[in-house]
Coordinates of C-alpha atoms in Angstrom, one line a residue:
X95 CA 135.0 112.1 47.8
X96 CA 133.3 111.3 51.0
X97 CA 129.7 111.7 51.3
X98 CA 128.5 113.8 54.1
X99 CA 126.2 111.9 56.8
X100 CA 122.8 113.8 56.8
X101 CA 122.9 114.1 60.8
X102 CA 124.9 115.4 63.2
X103 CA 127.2 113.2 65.8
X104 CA 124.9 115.3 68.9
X105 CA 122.6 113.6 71.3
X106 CA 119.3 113.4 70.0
X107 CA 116.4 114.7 73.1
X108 CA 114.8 111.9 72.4
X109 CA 117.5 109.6 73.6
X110 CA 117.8 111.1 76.8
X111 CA 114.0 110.6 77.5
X112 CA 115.0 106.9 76.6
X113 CA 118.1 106.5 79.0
X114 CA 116.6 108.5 81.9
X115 CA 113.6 105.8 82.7
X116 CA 115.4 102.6 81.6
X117 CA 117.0 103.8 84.6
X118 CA 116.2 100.6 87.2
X119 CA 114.3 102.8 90.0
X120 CA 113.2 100.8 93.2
X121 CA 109.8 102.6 93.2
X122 CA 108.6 102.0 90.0
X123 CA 106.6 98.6 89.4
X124 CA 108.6 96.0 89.3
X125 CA 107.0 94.7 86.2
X126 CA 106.8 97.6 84.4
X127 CA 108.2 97.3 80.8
X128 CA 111.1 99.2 80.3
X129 CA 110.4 100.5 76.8
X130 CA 106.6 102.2 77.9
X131 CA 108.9 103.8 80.8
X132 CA 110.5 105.3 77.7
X133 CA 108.1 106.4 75.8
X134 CA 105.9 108.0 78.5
X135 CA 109.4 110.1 78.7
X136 CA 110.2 110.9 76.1
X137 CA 106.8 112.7 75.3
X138 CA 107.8 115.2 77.6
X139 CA 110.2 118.2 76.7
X140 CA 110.9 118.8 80.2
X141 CA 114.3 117.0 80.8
X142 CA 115.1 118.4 77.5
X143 CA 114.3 122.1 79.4
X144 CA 116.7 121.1 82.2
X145 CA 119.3 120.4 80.2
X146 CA 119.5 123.1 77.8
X147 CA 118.9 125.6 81.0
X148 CA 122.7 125.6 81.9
X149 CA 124.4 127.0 78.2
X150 CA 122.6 130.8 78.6
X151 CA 122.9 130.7 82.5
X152 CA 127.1 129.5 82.6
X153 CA 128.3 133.1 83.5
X154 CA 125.4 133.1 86.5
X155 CA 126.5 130.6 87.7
X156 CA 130.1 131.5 87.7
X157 CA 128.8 134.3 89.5
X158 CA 127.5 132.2 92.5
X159 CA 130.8 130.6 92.8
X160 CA 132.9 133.2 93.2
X161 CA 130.2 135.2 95.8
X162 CA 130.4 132.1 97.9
X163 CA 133.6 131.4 97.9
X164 CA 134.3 134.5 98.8
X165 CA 132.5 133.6 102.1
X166 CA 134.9 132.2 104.1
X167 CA 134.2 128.8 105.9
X168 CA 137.2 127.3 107.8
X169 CA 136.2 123.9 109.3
X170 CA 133.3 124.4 112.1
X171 CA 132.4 128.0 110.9
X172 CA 130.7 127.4 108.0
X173 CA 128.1 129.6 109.2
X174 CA 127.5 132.0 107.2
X175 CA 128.2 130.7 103.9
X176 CA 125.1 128.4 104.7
X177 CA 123.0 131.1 105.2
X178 CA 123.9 132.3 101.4
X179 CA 123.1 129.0 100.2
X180 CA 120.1 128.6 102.0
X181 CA 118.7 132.4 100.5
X182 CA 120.1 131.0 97.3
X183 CA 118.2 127.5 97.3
X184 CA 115.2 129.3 98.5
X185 CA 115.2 131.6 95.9
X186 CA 115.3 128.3 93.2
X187 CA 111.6 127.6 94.7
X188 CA 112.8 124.8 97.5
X189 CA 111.5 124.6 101.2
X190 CA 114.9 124.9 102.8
X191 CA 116.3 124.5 106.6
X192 CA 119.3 124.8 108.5
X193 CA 119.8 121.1 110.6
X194 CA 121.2 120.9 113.9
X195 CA 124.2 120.2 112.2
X196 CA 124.4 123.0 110.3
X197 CA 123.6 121.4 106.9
X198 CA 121.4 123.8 104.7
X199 CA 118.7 121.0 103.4
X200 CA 116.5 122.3 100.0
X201 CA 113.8 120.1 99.6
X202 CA 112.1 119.3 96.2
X203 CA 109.5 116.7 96.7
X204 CA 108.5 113.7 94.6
X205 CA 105.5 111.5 93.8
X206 CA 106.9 109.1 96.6
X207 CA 107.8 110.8 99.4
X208 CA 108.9 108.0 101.1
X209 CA 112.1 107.5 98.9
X210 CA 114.7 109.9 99.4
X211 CA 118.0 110.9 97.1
X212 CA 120.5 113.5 98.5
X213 CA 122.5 115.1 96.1
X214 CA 125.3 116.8 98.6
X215 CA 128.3 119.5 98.2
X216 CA 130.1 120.6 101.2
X217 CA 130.5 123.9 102.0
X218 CA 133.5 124.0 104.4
X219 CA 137.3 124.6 103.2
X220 CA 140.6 123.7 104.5
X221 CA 141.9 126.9 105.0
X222 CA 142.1 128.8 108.7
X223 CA 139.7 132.0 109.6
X224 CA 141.7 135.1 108.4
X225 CA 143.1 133.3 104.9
X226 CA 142.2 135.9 101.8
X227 CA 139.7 134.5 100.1
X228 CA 139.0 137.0 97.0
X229 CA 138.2 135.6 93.8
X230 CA 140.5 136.9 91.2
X231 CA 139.0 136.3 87.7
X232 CA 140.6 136.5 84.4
X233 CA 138.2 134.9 81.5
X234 CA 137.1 131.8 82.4
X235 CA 139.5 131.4 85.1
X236 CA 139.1 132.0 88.7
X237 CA 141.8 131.7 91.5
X238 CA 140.7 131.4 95.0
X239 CA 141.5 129.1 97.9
X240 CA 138.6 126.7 97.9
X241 CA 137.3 127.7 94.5
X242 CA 137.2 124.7 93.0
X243 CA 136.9 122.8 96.5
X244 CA 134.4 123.0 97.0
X245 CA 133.5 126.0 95.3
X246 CA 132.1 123.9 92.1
X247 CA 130.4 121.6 93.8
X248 CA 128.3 123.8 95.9
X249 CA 127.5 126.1 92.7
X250 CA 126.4 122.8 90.6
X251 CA 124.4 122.0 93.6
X252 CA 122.6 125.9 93.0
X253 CA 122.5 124.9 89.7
X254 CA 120.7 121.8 89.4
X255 CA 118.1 122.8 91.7
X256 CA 117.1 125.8 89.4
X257 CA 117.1 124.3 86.2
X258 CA 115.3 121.1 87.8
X259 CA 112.6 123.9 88.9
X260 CA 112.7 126.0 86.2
X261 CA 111.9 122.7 83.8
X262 CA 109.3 122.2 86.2
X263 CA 110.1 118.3 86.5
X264 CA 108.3 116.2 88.6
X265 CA 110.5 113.2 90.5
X266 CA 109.6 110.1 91.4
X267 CA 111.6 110.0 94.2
X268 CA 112.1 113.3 97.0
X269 CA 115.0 114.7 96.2
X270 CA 116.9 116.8 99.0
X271 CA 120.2 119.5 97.9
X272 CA 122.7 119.4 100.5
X273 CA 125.2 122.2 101.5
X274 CA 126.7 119.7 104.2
X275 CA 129.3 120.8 106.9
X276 CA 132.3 119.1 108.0
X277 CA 133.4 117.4 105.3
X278 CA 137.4 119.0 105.5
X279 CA 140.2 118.8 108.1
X280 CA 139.2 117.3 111.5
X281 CA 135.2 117.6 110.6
X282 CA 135.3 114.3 110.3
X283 CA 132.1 114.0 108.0
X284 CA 130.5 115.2 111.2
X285 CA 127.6 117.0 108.2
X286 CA 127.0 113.8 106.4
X287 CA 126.9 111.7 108.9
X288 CA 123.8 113.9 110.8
X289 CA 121.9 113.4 107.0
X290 CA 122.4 110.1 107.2
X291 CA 121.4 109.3 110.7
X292 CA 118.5 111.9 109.9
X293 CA 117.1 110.2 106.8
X294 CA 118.4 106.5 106.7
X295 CA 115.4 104.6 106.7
X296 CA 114.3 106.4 103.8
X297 CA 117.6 106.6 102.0
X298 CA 117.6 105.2 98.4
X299 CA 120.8 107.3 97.3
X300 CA 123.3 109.9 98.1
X301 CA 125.5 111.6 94.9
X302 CA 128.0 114.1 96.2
X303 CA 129.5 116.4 94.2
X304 CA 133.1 117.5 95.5
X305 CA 135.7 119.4 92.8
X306 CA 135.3 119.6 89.2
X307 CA 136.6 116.7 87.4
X308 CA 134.9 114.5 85.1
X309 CA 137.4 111.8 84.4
X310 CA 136.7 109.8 87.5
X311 CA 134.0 108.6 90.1
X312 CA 134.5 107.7 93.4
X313 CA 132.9 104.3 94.5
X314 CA 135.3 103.2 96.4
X315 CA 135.3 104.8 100.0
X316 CA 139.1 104.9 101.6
X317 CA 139.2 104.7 104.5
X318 CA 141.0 106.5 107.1
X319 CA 142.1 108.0 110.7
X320 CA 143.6 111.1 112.1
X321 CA 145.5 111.2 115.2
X322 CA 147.3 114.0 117.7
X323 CA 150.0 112.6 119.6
X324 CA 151.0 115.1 122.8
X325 CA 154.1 114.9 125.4
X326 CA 153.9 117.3 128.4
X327 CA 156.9 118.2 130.5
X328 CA 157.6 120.5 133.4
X329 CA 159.1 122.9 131.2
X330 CA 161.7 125.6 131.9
X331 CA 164.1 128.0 130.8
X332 CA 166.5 126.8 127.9
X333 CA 169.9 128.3 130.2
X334 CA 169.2 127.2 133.7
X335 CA 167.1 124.0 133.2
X336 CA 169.4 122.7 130.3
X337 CA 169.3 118.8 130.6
X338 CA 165.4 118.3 131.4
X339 CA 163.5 116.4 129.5
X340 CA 162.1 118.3 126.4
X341 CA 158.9 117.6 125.1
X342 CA 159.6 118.2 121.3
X343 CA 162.7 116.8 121.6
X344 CA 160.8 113.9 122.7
X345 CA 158.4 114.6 119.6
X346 CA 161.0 114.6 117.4
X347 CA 162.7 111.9 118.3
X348 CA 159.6 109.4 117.9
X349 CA 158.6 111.2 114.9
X350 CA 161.6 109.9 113.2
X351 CA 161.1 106.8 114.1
X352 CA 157.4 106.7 112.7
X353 CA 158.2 108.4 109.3
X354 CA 160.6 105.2 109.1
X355 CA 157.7 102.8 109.2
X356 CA 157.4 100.7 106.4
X357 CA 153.8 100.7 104.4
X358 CA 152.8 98.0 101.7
X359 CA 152.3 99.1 98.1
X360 CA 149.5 97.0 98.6
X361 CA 147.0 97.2 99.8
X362 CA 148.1 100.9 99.2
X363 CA 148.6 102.6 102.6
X364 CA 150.0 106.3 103.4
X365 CA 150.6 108.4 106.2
X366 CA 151.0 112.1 106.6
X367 CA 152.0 114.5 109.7
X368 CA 150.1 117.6 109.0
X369 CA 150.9 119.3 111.7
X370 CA 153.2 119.9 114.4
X371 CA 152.8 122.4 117.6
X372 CA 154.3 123.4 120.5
X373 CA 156.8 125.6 123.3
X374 CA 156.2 129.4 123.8
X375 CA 159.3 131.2 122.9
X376 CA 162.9 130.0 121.8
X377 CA 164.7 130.5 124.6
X378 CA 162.1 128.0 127.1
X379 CA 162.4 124.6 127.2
X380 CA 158.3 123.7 126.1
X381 CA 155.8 122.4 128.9
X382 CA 154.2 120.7 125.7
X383 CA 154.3 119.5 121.9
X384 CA 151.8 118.0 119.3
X385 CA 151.4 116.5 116.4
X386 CA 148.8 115.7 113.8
X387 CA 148.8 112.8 112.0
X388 CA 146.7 111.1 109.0
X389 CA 146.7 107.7 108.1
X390 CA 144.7 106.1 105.0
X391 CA 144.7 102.5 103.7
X392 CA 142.6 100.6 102.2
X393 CA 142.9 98.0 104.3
X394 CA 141.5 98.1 108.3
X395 CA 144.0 96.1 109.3
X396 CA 146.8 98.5 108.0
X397 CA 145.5 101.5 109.5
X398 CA 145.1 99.5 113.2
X399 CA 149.0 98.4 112.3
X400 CA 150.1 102.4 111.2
X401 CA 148.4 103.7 114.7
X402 CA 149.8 101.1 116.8
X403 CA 153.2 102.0 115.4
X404 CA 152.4 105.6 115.9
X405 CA 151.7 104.7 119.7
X406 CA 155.0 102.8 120.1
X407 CA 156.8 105.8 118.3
X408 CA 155.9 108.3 120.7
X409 CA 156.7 106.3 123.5
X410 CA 160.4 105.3 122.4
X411 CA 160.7 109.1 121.7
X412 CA 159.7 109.4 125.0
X413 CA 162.1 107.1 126.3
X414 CA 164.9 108.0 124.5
X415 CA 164.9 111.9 125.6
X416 CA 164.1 110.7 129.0
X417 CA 167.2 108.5 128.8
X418 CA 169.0 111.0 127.9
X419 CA 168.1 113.7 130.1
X420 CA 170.8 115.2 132.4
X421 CA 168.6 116.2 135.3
X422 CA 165.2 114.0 135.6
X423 CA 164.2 115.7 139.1
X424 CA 162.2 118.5 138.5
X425 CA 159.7 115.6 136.5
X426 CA 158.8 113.8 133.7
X427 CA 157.1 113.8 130.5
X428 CA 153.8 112.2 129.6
X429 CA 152.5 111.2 126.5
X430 CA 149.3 110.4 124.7
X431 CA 147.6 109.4 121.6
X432 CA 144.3 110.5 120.9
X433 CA 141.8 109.5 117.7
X434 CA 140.7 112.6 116.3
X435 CA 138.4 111.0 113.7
X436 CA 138.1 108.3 111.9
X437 CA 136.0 107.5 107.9
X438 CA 134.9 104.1 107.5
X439 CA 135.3 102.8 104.3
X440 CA 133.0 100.5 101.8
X441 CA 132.0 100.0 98.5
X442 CA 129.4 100.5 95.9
X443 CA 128.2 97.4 94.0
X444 CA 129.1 97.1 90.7
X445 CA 125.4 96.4 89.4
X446 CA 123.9 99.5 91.6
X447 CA 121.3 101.3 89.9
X448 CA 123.3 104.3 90.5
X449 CA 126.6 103.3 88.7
X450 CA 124.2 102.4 86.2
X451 CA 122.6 105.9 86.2
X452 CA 126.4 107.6 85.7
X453 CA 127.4 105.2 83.1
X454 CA 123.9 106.0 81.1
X455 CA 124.7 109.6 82.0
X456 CA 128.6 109.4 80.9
X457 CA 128.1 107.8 77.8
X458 CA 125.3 109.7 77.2
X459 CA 127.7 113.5 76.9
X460 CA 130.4 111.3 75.5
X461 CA 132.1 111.4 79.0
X462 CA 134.8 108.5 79.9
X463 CA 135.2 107.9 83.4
X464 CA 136.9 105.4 85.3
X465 CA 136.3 103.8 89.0
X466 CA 138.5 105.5 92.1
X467 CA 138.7 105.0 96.1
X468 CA 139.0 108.2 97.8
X469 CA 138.1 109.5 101.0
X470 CA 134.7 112.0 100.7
X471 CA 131.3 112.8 101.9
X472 CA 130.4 109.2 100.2
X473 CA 132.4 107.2 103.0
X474 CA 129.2 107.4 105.1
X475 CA 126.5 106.1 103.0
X476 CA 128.8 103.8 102.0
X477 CA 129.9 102.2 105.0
X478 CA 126.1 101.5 105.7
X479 CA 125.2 99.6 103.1
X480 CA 123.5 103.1 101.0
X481 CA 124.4 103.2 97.6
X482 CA 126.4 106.5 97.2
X483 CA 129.2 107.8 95.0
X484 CA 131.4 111.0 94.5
X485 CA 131.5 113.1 91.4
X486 CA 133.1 116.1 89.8
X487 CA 130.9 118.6 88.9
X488 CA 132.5 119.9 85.7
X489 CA 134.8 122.3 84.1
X490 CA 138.9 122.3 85.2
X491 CA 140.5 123.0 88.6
X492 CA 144.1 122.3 90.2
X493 CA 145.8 123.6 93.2
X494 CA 143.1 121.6 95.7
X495 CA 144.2 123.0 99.3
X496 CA 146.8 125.5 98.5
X497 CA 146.5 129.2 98.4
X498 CA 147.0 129.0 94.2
X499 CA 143.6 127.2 93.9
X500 CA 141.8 127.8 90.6
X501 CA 139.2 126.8 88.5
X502 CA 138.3 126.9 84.9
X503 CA 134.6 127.2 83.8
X504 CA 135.2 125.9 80.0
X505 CA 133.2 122.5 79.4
X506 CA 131.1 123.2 83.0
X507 CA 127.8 122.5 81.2
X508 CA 128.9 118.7 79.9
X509 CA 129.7 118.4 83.7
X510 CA 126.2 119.8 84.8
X511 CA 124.5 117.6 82.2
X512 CA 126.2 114.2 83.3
X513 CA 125.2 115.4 86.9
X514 CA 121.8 116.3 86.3
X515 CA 121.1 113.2 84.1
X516 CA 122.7 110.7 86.9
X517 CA 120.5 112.4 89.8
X518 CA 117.4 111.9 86.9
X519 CA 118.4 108.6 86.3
X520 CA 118.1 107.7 90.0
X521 CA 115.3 109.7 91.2
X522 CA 112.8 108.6 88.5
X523 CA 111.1 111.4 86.6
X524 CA 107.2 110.8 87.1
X525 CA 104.7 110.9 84.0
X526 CA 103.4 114.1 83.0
X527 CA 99.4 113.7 82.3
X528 CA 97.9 114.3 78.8
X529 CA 96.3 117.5 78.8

């Protein structure tokens, strides 16, 4: 018969007091012993508050994820969903503003102001002004397009301010909550990069939190570009002008070629046309086509080689419908190839104090979590040189980008633990004086 252990396999408080501050924070002094950093900690029941804030408030803030998502923001109208956020952030107890940029920025200062840690979710979606965005709910499942992305990420961004405030926890560092804009489609990162340029000199670390999952962080920025290739013609009517050049013909034609280029399985590299445009009716012979085109590698080189074949493409489609075209006198097509946007890609070291900060967190909710490259807000940081990484906020979701989009609230809190305890780890939590 098996004796039963007189504890329980849970986290003990006082072991999170101990991880938090043998967290390696740049302000702290750089002689300070790591085990009175500890012990000053875990004196204080605050971070202990913080945590256990999310289990009674789960359905609240399932609540705040479905209201905003139900706020539509198609790329470059996010608008008015930032205007939620920002009543929403106020009402946590942060000074809040609206950028230039359209970022909504809660502020929650620290005992060094001069050190800075952005914890971002963006607020835009994929989909088009006009797509239904109801939330339907059914337990703890919601379906939505853009519920889970970014619809988790912006409500753990809610949530972490107000149990941080309701805790009453004082940082070390200034810590800034971030509904950032442009992070989807052809925004290229056009939100984060404003933050960046904003606040660079006194950036120490940027955690964004896009989608729910747990099982992975992104430290590894991919990089990537998106092109739109155009042909113009003269156009005509598809009867009487029968023979002229036609400018989706032309499309076609080098598309095929393209989707026949060859792409190393490593370093891995992809391609994808996302969309294609073009003509006025069916029976007119179009004055112009388009296409939209996205290229990732992880390798520069690669993605120079992917949009130089895209250029040559285009123009042997263009030749070959020209060659081909019965009657060449009432003109001729034209094409170009124009860079859309383009994320730069980097890495985060392997002994950053911010991995460190997400492995303390991980192992610290029993979490197991492996390394990814991906393209998201992170790419920017990143490619400067700022520590940064890309997280998963929690709970289940599937059907990113599509119209069937859902997301599952069971086993959110774990998720908004390891968050909360990674931005703690990183931010320093300062020392509460004996009363």
């Amino acid at each position: 018969m098996k004796r039963k252990l007189p504890w329980k396999p849970t986290v003990k408080p006082a072991l999170v007091c101990v991880i938090l501050l043998a967290m390696p924070v740049r302000s702290a002094p750089p002689h300070a012993p790591r085990q009175s950093q500890s012990s000053r900690l875990s004196a204080s029941p605050r971070v202990r508050a913080a945590l256990d804030w999310f289990a009674p408030n789960i359905s609240w803030i399932n609540d705040q994820q479905a209201r905003l998502t139900e706020i539509p923001a198609p790329p470059f109208q996010e608008a008015p969903r930032a205007a939620a956020l920002k009543e929403l952030l106020a009402e946590a107890g942060l000074s809040v503003q609206i950028d230039k940029a359209g970022n909504v920025i809660g502020e929650l200062g620290g005992v060094n102001g001069k050190e800075i840690v952005i914890v971002s979710a963006h607020l835009d979606t994929v989909f088009p002004a006009g797509t239904e965005v109801k939330v339907h709910r059914e337990g703890s499942r919601m379906t939505a397009p853009g519920i889970s992305d970014n619809g988790t990420g912006v409500a753990a961004l809610l949530a972490l301010a107000r149990a941080v405030r309701f805790a009453r926890l004082k940082l070390q560092r200034t810590i800034l909550f971030v509904g950032d804009v442009g992070e989807e489609g052809e925004g290229n990162l056009r939100g984060m990069r404003a933050l960046v340029d904003t606040y660079r000199s006194n950036l120490k670390a940027v955690i964004v939190l896009d989608g729910s999952s747990t099982d992975h962080v992104t430290t590894k920025a991919l990089a990537s570009r998106r092109l739109e290739a155009s042909i113009t013609g003269p156009g005509g009517h598809s009867w009487s002008d029968f023979g002229m050049p036609n400018p989706i013909n032309a499309l076609v034609r080098g598309s095929v070629r393209f989707i026949s280029t060859k792409v190393p399985p490593s370093p891995r590299t992809t391609f994808n046309i996302g969309q294609i445009e073009g003509g006025t009716s069916v029976n007119s012979i179009p004055h112009e086509a388009r296409l939209k085109v996205d290229i990732r590698s992880e390798s520069e080189d690669e993605l120079t080689r992917l949009e130089s074949a895209l250029r040559e493409c285009i123009a042997a489609g263009v030749r070959d419908e020209t060659d081909s075209a019965r009657d060449r006198s009432k003109g001729k097509l034209e094409w170009k190839v124009e860079l859309l946007g383009s994320r730069p890609g980097g890495e985060l070291a392997s002994d950053s104090p911010l991995l460190a900060a997400l492995r303390a967190a991980d192992e610290l909710v029993g979490n197991v979590s492996r390394i990814e490259r991906s393209s998201t807000d992170a790419n920017i940081p990143l490619s400067m040189g700022i520590d940064a990484l890309s997280i998963g906020a929690g709970g289940n979701g599937g059907g990113a980008h599509s119209l069937q989009e859902w997301y599952d609230s069971a086993g959110r809190e774990a998720g908004l633990k390891r968050t909360l305890l990674t931005v703690l780890g990183i931010s320093g939590v300062a020392e509460e004086k004996s009363r």
